mmCIF file of C-alpha atoms and ligand atoms in Angstrom:
data_model
loop_
_atom_site.group_PDB
_atom_site.id
_atom_site.type_symbol
_atom_site.label_atom_id
_atom_site.label_comp_id
_atom_site.label_asym_id
_atom_site.label_seq_id
_atom_site.Cartn_x
_atom_site.Cartn_y
_atom_site.Cartn_z
ATOM 1 C CA MET A 6 4.981 2.033 31.960
ATOM 2 C CA ASP A 7 8.593 3.080 32.834
ATOM 3 C CA GLU A 8 9.880 -0.373 31.548
ATOM 4 C CA ILE A 9 8.405 0.105 28.032
ATOM 5 C CA ARG A 10 9.622 3.777 28.048
ATOM 6 C CA ASN A 11 13.216 2.613 28.711
ATOM 7 C CA LYS A 12 12.905 -0.233 26.321
ATOM 8 C CA VAL A 13 11.794 2.001 23.449
ATOM 9 C CA LYS A 14 14.352 4.606 24.315
ATOM 10 C CA ASN A 15 17.210 1.974 24.080
ATOM 11 C CA LEU A 16 15.972 -0.243 21.315
ATOM 12 C CA ARG A 17 18.481 -0.013 18.352
ATOM 13 C CA ARG A 18 20.155 -2.109 15.853
ATOM 14 C CA ASP A 19 22.785 -1.508 13.222
ATOM 15 C CA PHE A 20 21.872 -1.995 9.589
ATOM 16 C CA ALA A 21 23.768 -4.476 7.254
ATOM 17 C CA ASN A 22 26.217 -3.138 4.818
ATOM 18 C CA VAL A 23 24.255 -3.647 1.616
ATOM 19 C CA GLU A 24 24.860 -0.651 -0.709
ATOM 20 C CA LEU A 25 22.533 1.274 -2.792
ATOM 21 C CA SER A 26 24.564 3.362 -5.362
ATOM 22 C CA GLU A 27 23.536 5.836 -8.076
ATOM 23 C CA ALA A 28 25.160 3.600 -10.542
ATOM 24 C CA SER A 29 22.940 0.609 -9.536
ATOM 25 C CA CYS A 30 19.848 2.605 -9.834
ATOM 26 C CA PRO A 31 18.155 2.380 -13.225
ATOM 27 C CA ASP A 32 16.942 5.344 -15.072
ATOM 28 C CA ASP A 33 13.261 4.156 -14.607
ATOM 29 C CA PRO A 34 12.450 3.842 -10.835
ATOM 30 C CA ILE A 35 9.650 1.413 -11.686
ATOM 31 C CA VAL A 36 12.356 -1.140 -12.494
ATOM 32 C CA LEU A 37 13.962 -0.835 -9.094
ATOM 33 C CA PHE A 38 10.499 -0.880 -7.421
ATOM 34 C CA ARG A 39 9.648 -4.102 -9.135
ATOM 35 C CA ASP A 40 13.128 -5.489 -8.191
ATOM 36 C CA TRP A 41 12.699 -4.584 -4.425
ATOM 37 C CA LEU A 42 9.175 -5.835 -4.460
ATOM 38 C CA HIS A 43 10.211 -9.128 -5.980
ATOM 39 C CA GLN A 44 13.198 -9.590 -3.535
ATOM 40 C CA ALA A 45 10.929 -8.912 -0.525
ATOM 41 C CA ILE A 46 8.410 -11.500 -1.770
ATOM 42 C CA GLU A 47 11.236 -14.061 -2.631
ATOM 43 C CA SER A 48 12.623 -13.610 0.861
ATOM 44 C CA GLU A 49 9.342 -14.817 2.244
ATOM 45 C CA ILE A 50 8.943 -11.758 4.464
ATOM 46 C CA LYS A 51 5.456 -11.804 5.884
ATOM 47 C CA ASP A 52 3.099 -9.442 4.175
ATOM 48 C CA ALA A 53 5.818 -8.285 1.681
ATOM 49 C CA ASN A 54 3.027 -6.711 -0.408
ATOM 50 C CA ALA A 55 1.758 -4.685 2.492
ATOM 51 C CA PHE A 56 2.194 -0.889 2.326
ATOM 52 C CA THR A 57 1.025 2.143 4.165
ATOM 53 C CA ILE A 58 -1.046 4.692 2.298
ATOM 54 C CA SER A 59 -1.548 8.205 3.733
ATOM 55 C CA THR A 60 -4.414 10.305 2.518
ATOM 56 C CA TYR A 61 -5.363 13.956 3.250
ATOM 57 C CA ALA A 62 -8.878 15.475 3.469
ATOM 58 C CA ASN A 63 -10.735 18.143 5.590
ATOM 59 C CA GLY A 64 -7.387 19.290 7.134
ATOM 60 C CA GLU A 65 -6.401 15.880 8.425
ATOM 61 C CA VAL A 66 -3.939 13.287 7.366
ATOM 62 C CA ASP A 67 -4.897 9.532 7.879
ATOM 63 C CA SER A 68 -2.940 6.296 7.134
ATOM 64 C CA ARG A 69 -3.493 2.674 7.103
ATOM 65 C CA VAL A 70 -2.013 -0.630 5.534
ATOM 66 C CA VAL A 71 -3.350 -2.132 2.259
ATOM 67 C CA LEU A 72 -2.029 -4.771 -0.080
ATOM 68 C CA ILE A 73 -0.387 -4.023 -3.542
ATOM 69 C CA ARG A 74 -2.219 -6.343 -5.998
ATOM 70 C CA ASP A 75 -0.498 -5.350 -9.343
ATOM 71 C CA ILE A 76 2.492 -3.335 -10.426
ATOM 72 C CA TYR A 77 3.013 -2.094 -14.100
ATOM 73 C CA GLU A 78 4.423 0.930 -15.941
ATOM 74 C CA GLU A 79 1.682 3.284 -14.896
ATOM 75 C CA GLY A 80 1.867 2.439 -11.255
ATOM 76 C CA LEU A 81 0.466 0.221 -8.605
ATOM 77 C CA GLN A 82 -2.915 -1.217 -7.900
ATOM 78 C CA PHE A 83 -4.755 -1.808 -4.566
ATOM 79 C CA PHE A 84 -8.388 -2.658 -3.690
ATOM 80 C CA THR A 85 -10.711 -1.511 -1.118
ATOM 81 C CA ASN A 86 -14.277 -0.230 -0.323
ATOM 82 C CA TYR A 87 -14.941 3.078 -2.219
ATOM 83 C CA GLY A 88 -17.131 4.301 0.735
ATOM 84 C CA SER A 89 -14.434 3.704 3.453
ATOM 85 C CA ASN A 90 -12.625 6.618 4.962
ATOM 86 C CA LYS A 91 -9.766 6.177 2.594
ATOM 87 C CA GLY A 92 -12.305 6.005 -0.358
ATOM 88 C CA LYS A 93 -13.867 9.408 0.641
ATOM 89 C CA GLU A 94 -10.431 10.982 1.439
ATOM 90 C CA LEU A 95 -9.126 9.953 -2.014
ATOM 91 C CA ALA A 96 -12.353 11.307 -3.663
ATOM 92 C CA GLU A 97 -11.507 14.640 -2.118
ATOM 93 C CA HIS A 98 -7.771 14.606 -2.702
ATOM 94 C CA HIS A 99 -6.129 12.514 -5.295
ATOM 95 C CA GLN A 100 -2.749 12.790 -3.842
ATOM 96 C CA ALA A 101 -1.313 10.168 -1.399
ATOM 97 C CA ALA A 102 1.780 8.821 0.145
ATOM 98 C CA VAL A 103 2.828 5.238 -0.147
ATOM 99 C CA ASN A 104 5.405 3.616 2.222
ATOM 100 C CA PHE A 105 6.691 0.087 2.128
ATOM 101 C CA PHE A 106 8.786 -1.085 4.952
ATOM 102 C CA TRP A 107 10.836 -4.372 4.534
ATOM 103 C CA ALA A 108 12.521 -4.611 7.898
ATOM 104 C CA ASP A 109 14.294 -7.889 7.105
ATOM 105 C CA LEU A 110 15.952 -6.210 4.052
ATOM 106 C CA ASP A 111 16.749 -2.918 5.854
ATOM 107 C CA ARG A 112 14.665 -1.207 3.278
ATOM 108 C CA GLN A 113 12.068 1.538 3.098
ATOM 109 C CA LEU A 114 10.402 2.810 -0.230
ATOM 110 C CA ARG A 115 8.477 6.049 -0.153
ATOM 111 C CA ILE A 116 6.401 7.054 -3.086
ATOM 112 C CA LYS A 117 4.094 10.067 -3.809
ATOM 113 C CA VAL A 118 1.357 9.170 -5.900
ATOM 114 C CA LYS A 119 -1.757 10.497 -7.751
ATOM 115 C CA VAL A 120 -4.707 8.070 -7.298
ATOM 116 C CA GLU A 121 -7.336 7.195 -9.625
ATOM 117 C CA LYS A 122 -10.135 4.638 -9.727
ATOM 118 C CA LEU A 123 -9.629 1.537 -11.891
ATOM 119 C CA ASN A 124 -12.125 0.872 -14.459
ATOM 120 C CA LYS A 125 -15.008 -1.452 -13.814
ATOM 121 C CA VAL A 126 -13.702 -4.280 -15.813
ATOM 122 C CA GLU A 127 -10.462 -4.254 -13.958
ATOM 123 C CA SER A 128 -12.084 -4.189 -10.622
ATOM 124 C CA ASP A 129 -14.520 -6.999 -11.596
ATOM 125 C CA GLU A 130 -11.654 -9.098 -12.656
ATOM 126 C CA TYR A 131 -9.806 -8.828 -9.527
ATOM 127 C CA PHE A 132 -13.086 -9.209 -7.413
ATOM 128 C CA MET A 133 -13.822 -12.429 -9.048
ATOM 129 C CA SER A 134 -10.384 -13.835 -8.357
ATOM 130 C CA ARG A 135 -11.002 -13.455 -4.606
ATOM 131 C CA PRO A 136 -12.285 -16.497 -2.557
ATOM 132 C CA ARG A 137 -16.218 -16.460 -2.359
ATOM 133 C CA GLU A 138 -16.319 -15.877 1.358
ATOM 134 C CA SER A 139 -14.198 -12.876 0.879
ATOM 135 C CA ARG A 140 -16.468 -11.496 -1.881
ATOM 136 C CA ILE A 141 -19.423 -11.998 0.382
ATOM 137 C CA GLY A 142 -17.495 -10.296 3.304
ATOM 138 C CA ALA A 143 -17.076 -7.217 0.857
ATOM 139 C CA TRP A 144 -20.791 -7.127 0.631
ATOM 140 C CA ALA A 145 -21.227 -7.296 4.261
ATOM 141 C CA SER A 146 -18.789 -4.609 5.253
ATOM 142 C CA LYS A 147 -19.771 -0.937 5.166
ATOM 143 C CA GLN A 148 -16.093 -0.374 5.743
ATOM 144 C CA SER A 149 -15.156 2.321 8.311
ATOM 145 C CA ALA A 150 -18.852 2.953 9.225
ATOM 146 C CA ARG A 151 -19.666 2.460 12.992
ATOM 147 C CA LEU A 152 -20.674 -1.091 13.627
ATOM 148 C CA GLU A 153 -23.239 -1.947 16.390
ATOM 149 C CA SER A 154 -21.648 -5.279 17.358
ATOM 150 C CA ARG A 155 -19.505 -8.055 15.917
ATOM 151 C CA ALA A 156 -22.858 -10.272 16.153
ATOM 152 C CA HIS A 157 -24.463 -7.812 13.745
ATOM 153 C CA LEU A 158 -21.690 -8.225 11.106
ATOM 154 C CA GLU A 159 -21.895 -11.982 11.577
ATOM 155 C CA ALA A 160 -25.639 -12.003 10.975
ATOM 156 C CA GLU A 161 -25.180 -9.814 7.852
ATOM 157 C CA VAL A 162 -22.659 -12.368 6.353
ATOM 158 C CA GLU A 163 -25.116 -15.282 7.143
ATOM 159 C CA ARG A 164 -27.948 -13.324 5.462
ATOM 160 C CA LEU A 165 -25.930 -12.638 2.296
ATOM 161 C CA THR A 166 -24.474 -16.165 2.275
ATOM 162 C CA LYS A 167 -28.190 -17.329 1.966
ATOM 163 C CA GLU A 168 -29.127 -14.606 -0.399
ATOM 164 C CA PHE A 169 -26.242 -15.641 -2.751
ATOM 165 C CA GLU A 170 -26.953 -19.379 -2.667
ATOM 166 C CA GLY A 171 -26.499 -20.841 -5.954
ATOM 167 C CA LYS A 172 -25.659 -17.546 -7.459
ATOM 168 C CA GLU A 173 -22.443 -15.875 -8.478
ATOM 169 C CA VAL A 174 -21.149 -13.125 -5.984
ATOM 170 C CA HIS A 175 -20.539 -10.216 -8.248
ATOM 171 C CA ARG A 176 -18.675 -7.115 -7.188
ATOM 172 C CA PRO A 177 -20.662 -4.533 -5.388
ATOM 173 C CA ASP A 178 -20.513 -0.981 -6.901
ATOM 174 C CA PHE A 179 -19.112 0.404 -3.739
ATOM 175 C CA TRP A 180 -16.005 -1.904 -3.809
ATOM 176 C CA GLY A 181 -13.098 -1.752 -6.327
ATOM 177 C CA GLY A 182 -9.481 -0.850 -7.254
ATOM 178 C CA TYR A 183 -7.365 2.191 -7.458
ATOM 179 C CA LEU A 184 -4.306 3.012 -9.604
ATOM 180 C CA ALA A 185 -1.642 4.826 -7.723
ATOM 181 C CA LYS A 186 0.580 6.689 -10.251
ATOM 182 C CA PRO A 187 3.918 7.670 -8.816
ATOM 183 C CA TYR A 188 5.580 10.966 -9.371
ATOM 184 C CA TYR A 189 8.211 10.851 -6.694
ATOM 185 C CA TYR A 190 10.233 7.908 -5.327
ATOM 186 C CA GLU A 191 12.772 7.469 -2.554
ATOM 187 C CA PHE A 192 14.563 4.254 -2.128
ATOM 188 C CA TRP A 193 16.159 3.911 1.345
ATOM 189 C CA GLN A 194 18.767 1.249 2.146
ATOM 190 C CA GLY A 195 19.808 0.944 5.787
ATOM 191 C CA ARG A 196 23.654 1.234 6.272
ATOM 192 C CA PRO A 197 25.828 0.961 9.430
ATOM 193 C CA SER A 198 26.227 3.985 11.730
ATOM 194 C CA ARG A 199 23.063 5.502 10.450
ATOM 195 C CA LEU A 200 24.825 6.621 7.280
ATOM 196 C CA HIS A 201 22.100 5.250 5.080
ATOM 197 C CA ASP A 202 21.654 5.322 1.311
ATOM 198 C CA ARG A 203 18.789 7.374 0.012
ATOM 199 C CA ILE A 204 18.171 7.772 -3.745
ATOM 200 C CA ALA A 205 15.311 9.954 -4.838
ATOM 201 C CA TYR A 206 13.520 10.054 -8.307
ATOM 202 C CA GLU A 207 11.520 13.123 -9.255
ATOM 203 C CA LEU A 208 9.432 13.352 -12.392
ATOM 204 C CA LYS A 209 10.355 16.532 -14.246
ATOM 205 C CA ASP A 210 8.844 17.290 -17.616
ATOM 206 C CA GLY A 211 8.097 13.573 -18.206
ATOM 207 C CA LYS A 212 11.602 12.613 -17.330
ATOM 208 C CA TRP A 213 12.989 10.992 -14.129
ATOM 209 C CA GLN A 214 15.755 12.921 -12.271
ATOM 210 C CA LYS A 215 17.881 11.039 -9.800
ATOM 211 C CA SER A 216 19.521 12.342 -6.718
ATOM 212 C CA ARG A 217 21.134 11.270 -3.572
ATOM 213 C CA LEU A 218 19.880 12.641 -0.252
ATOM 214 C CA TYR A 219 21.633 13.030 3.058
ATOM 215 C CA PRO A 220 20.698 10.258 5.481
HETATM 216 C C1 FMN B 303 -1.564 -6.500 6.444
HETATM 217 C C2 FMN B 303 -2.851 -5.677 6.090
HETATM 218 C C3 FMN B 303 -3.385 -5.689 4.799
HETATM 219 C C4 FMN B 303 -4.537 -5.046 4.507
HETATM 220 N N1 FMN B 303 -5.043 -4.962 3.301
HETATM 221 C C5 FMN B 303 -6.001 -4.163 3.010
HETATM 222 C C6 FMN B 303 -6.534 -3.992 1.527
HETATM 223 O O1 FMN B 303 -5.863 -4.482 0.647
HETATM 224 N N2 FMN B 303 -7.703 -3.232 1.355
HETATM 225 C C7 FMN B 303 -8.292 -2.666 2.449
HETATM 226 O O2 FMN B 303 -9.398 -2.049 2.097
HETATM 227 N N3 FMN B 303 -7.973 -2.913 3.755
HETATM 228 C C8 FMN B 303 -6.760 -3.516 3.978
HETATM 229 N N4 FMN B 303 -6.465 -3.647 5.317
HETATM 230 C C9 FMN B 303 -7.172 -2.977 6.344
HETATM 231 C C10 FMN B 303 -6.844 -1.424 6.379
HETATM 232 O O3 FMN B 303 -5.570 -1.351 7.076
HETATM 233 C C11 FMN B 303 -7.943 -0.557 7.142
HETATM 234 O O4 FMN B 303 -8.263 -1.053 8.415
HETATM 235 C C12 FMN B 303 -9.164 -0.506 6.273
HETATM 236 O O5 FMN B 303 -8.955 -0.431 4.994
HETATM 237 C C13 FMN B 303 -10.013 0.679 6.566
HETATM 238 O O6 FMN B 303 -9.243 1.897 6.443
HETATM 239 P P1 FMN B 303 -9.935 3.330 6.409
HETATM 240 O O7 FMN B 303 -10.963 3.443 7.464
HETATM 241 O O8 FMN B 303 -8.851 4.323 6.639
HETATM 242 O O9 FMN B 303 -10.697 3.489 5.049
HETATM 243 C C14 FMN B 303 -5.226 -4.268 5.545
HETATM 244 C C15 FMN B 303 -4.720 -4.226 6.810
HETATM 245 C C16 FMN B 303 -3.565 -4.933 7.107
HETATM 246 C C17 FMN B 303 -2.870 -4.949 8.615
#
């Protein structure tokens, strides 16, 4: 116990000297977002498309990791079970916080978003691109509900595999995508001696306003 406490206390590293300047930040933050995501994927960082999304409902904040599946002018897409905890929380509160951490690049990207459901066609399209086993898995999982045992889940997968034999595994209504629309970004680039670069973008009257924040 004391060993881990000491280790945590003393674990530190300095960050590389890659700069993020106001001049290098484009007017539209989605351009920089795409650049950073692209560089993270190209660097072959594990799970470069994973981000934490925090939601709020009933006086509590909750967070978990999901995968970004598309990025375009309006925002970013991710997919999940609409009946999961996050699904219920997003139904109650459309605002959420997104956080990408790319440790190997000394980068963090924080985004505040408003979340809406994708239309059925978009959700169908992505669902059908998933491997058949994952599609059956989506049918089998009442994501976030209490599960009696692992065996119960496996039996359900087996039952559904038989039920879908020779048939297409279409998307269940309780599963689909969300579009997360950013209204605030903060790009964080780690720098030596904790003097990090932080460039924020705020959407004001339909225009992005850029500013630098103290580290
Ligand atoms: C790397 C990684 C990627 C994940 N991707 C997704 C995803 O795209 N969609 C999803 O529903 N859950 C994903 N999960 C699982 C979620 O973190 C979470 O356990 C699940 O969605 C239930 O969350 P909830 O109870 O808050 O709704 C992923 C987990 C990890 C660690």
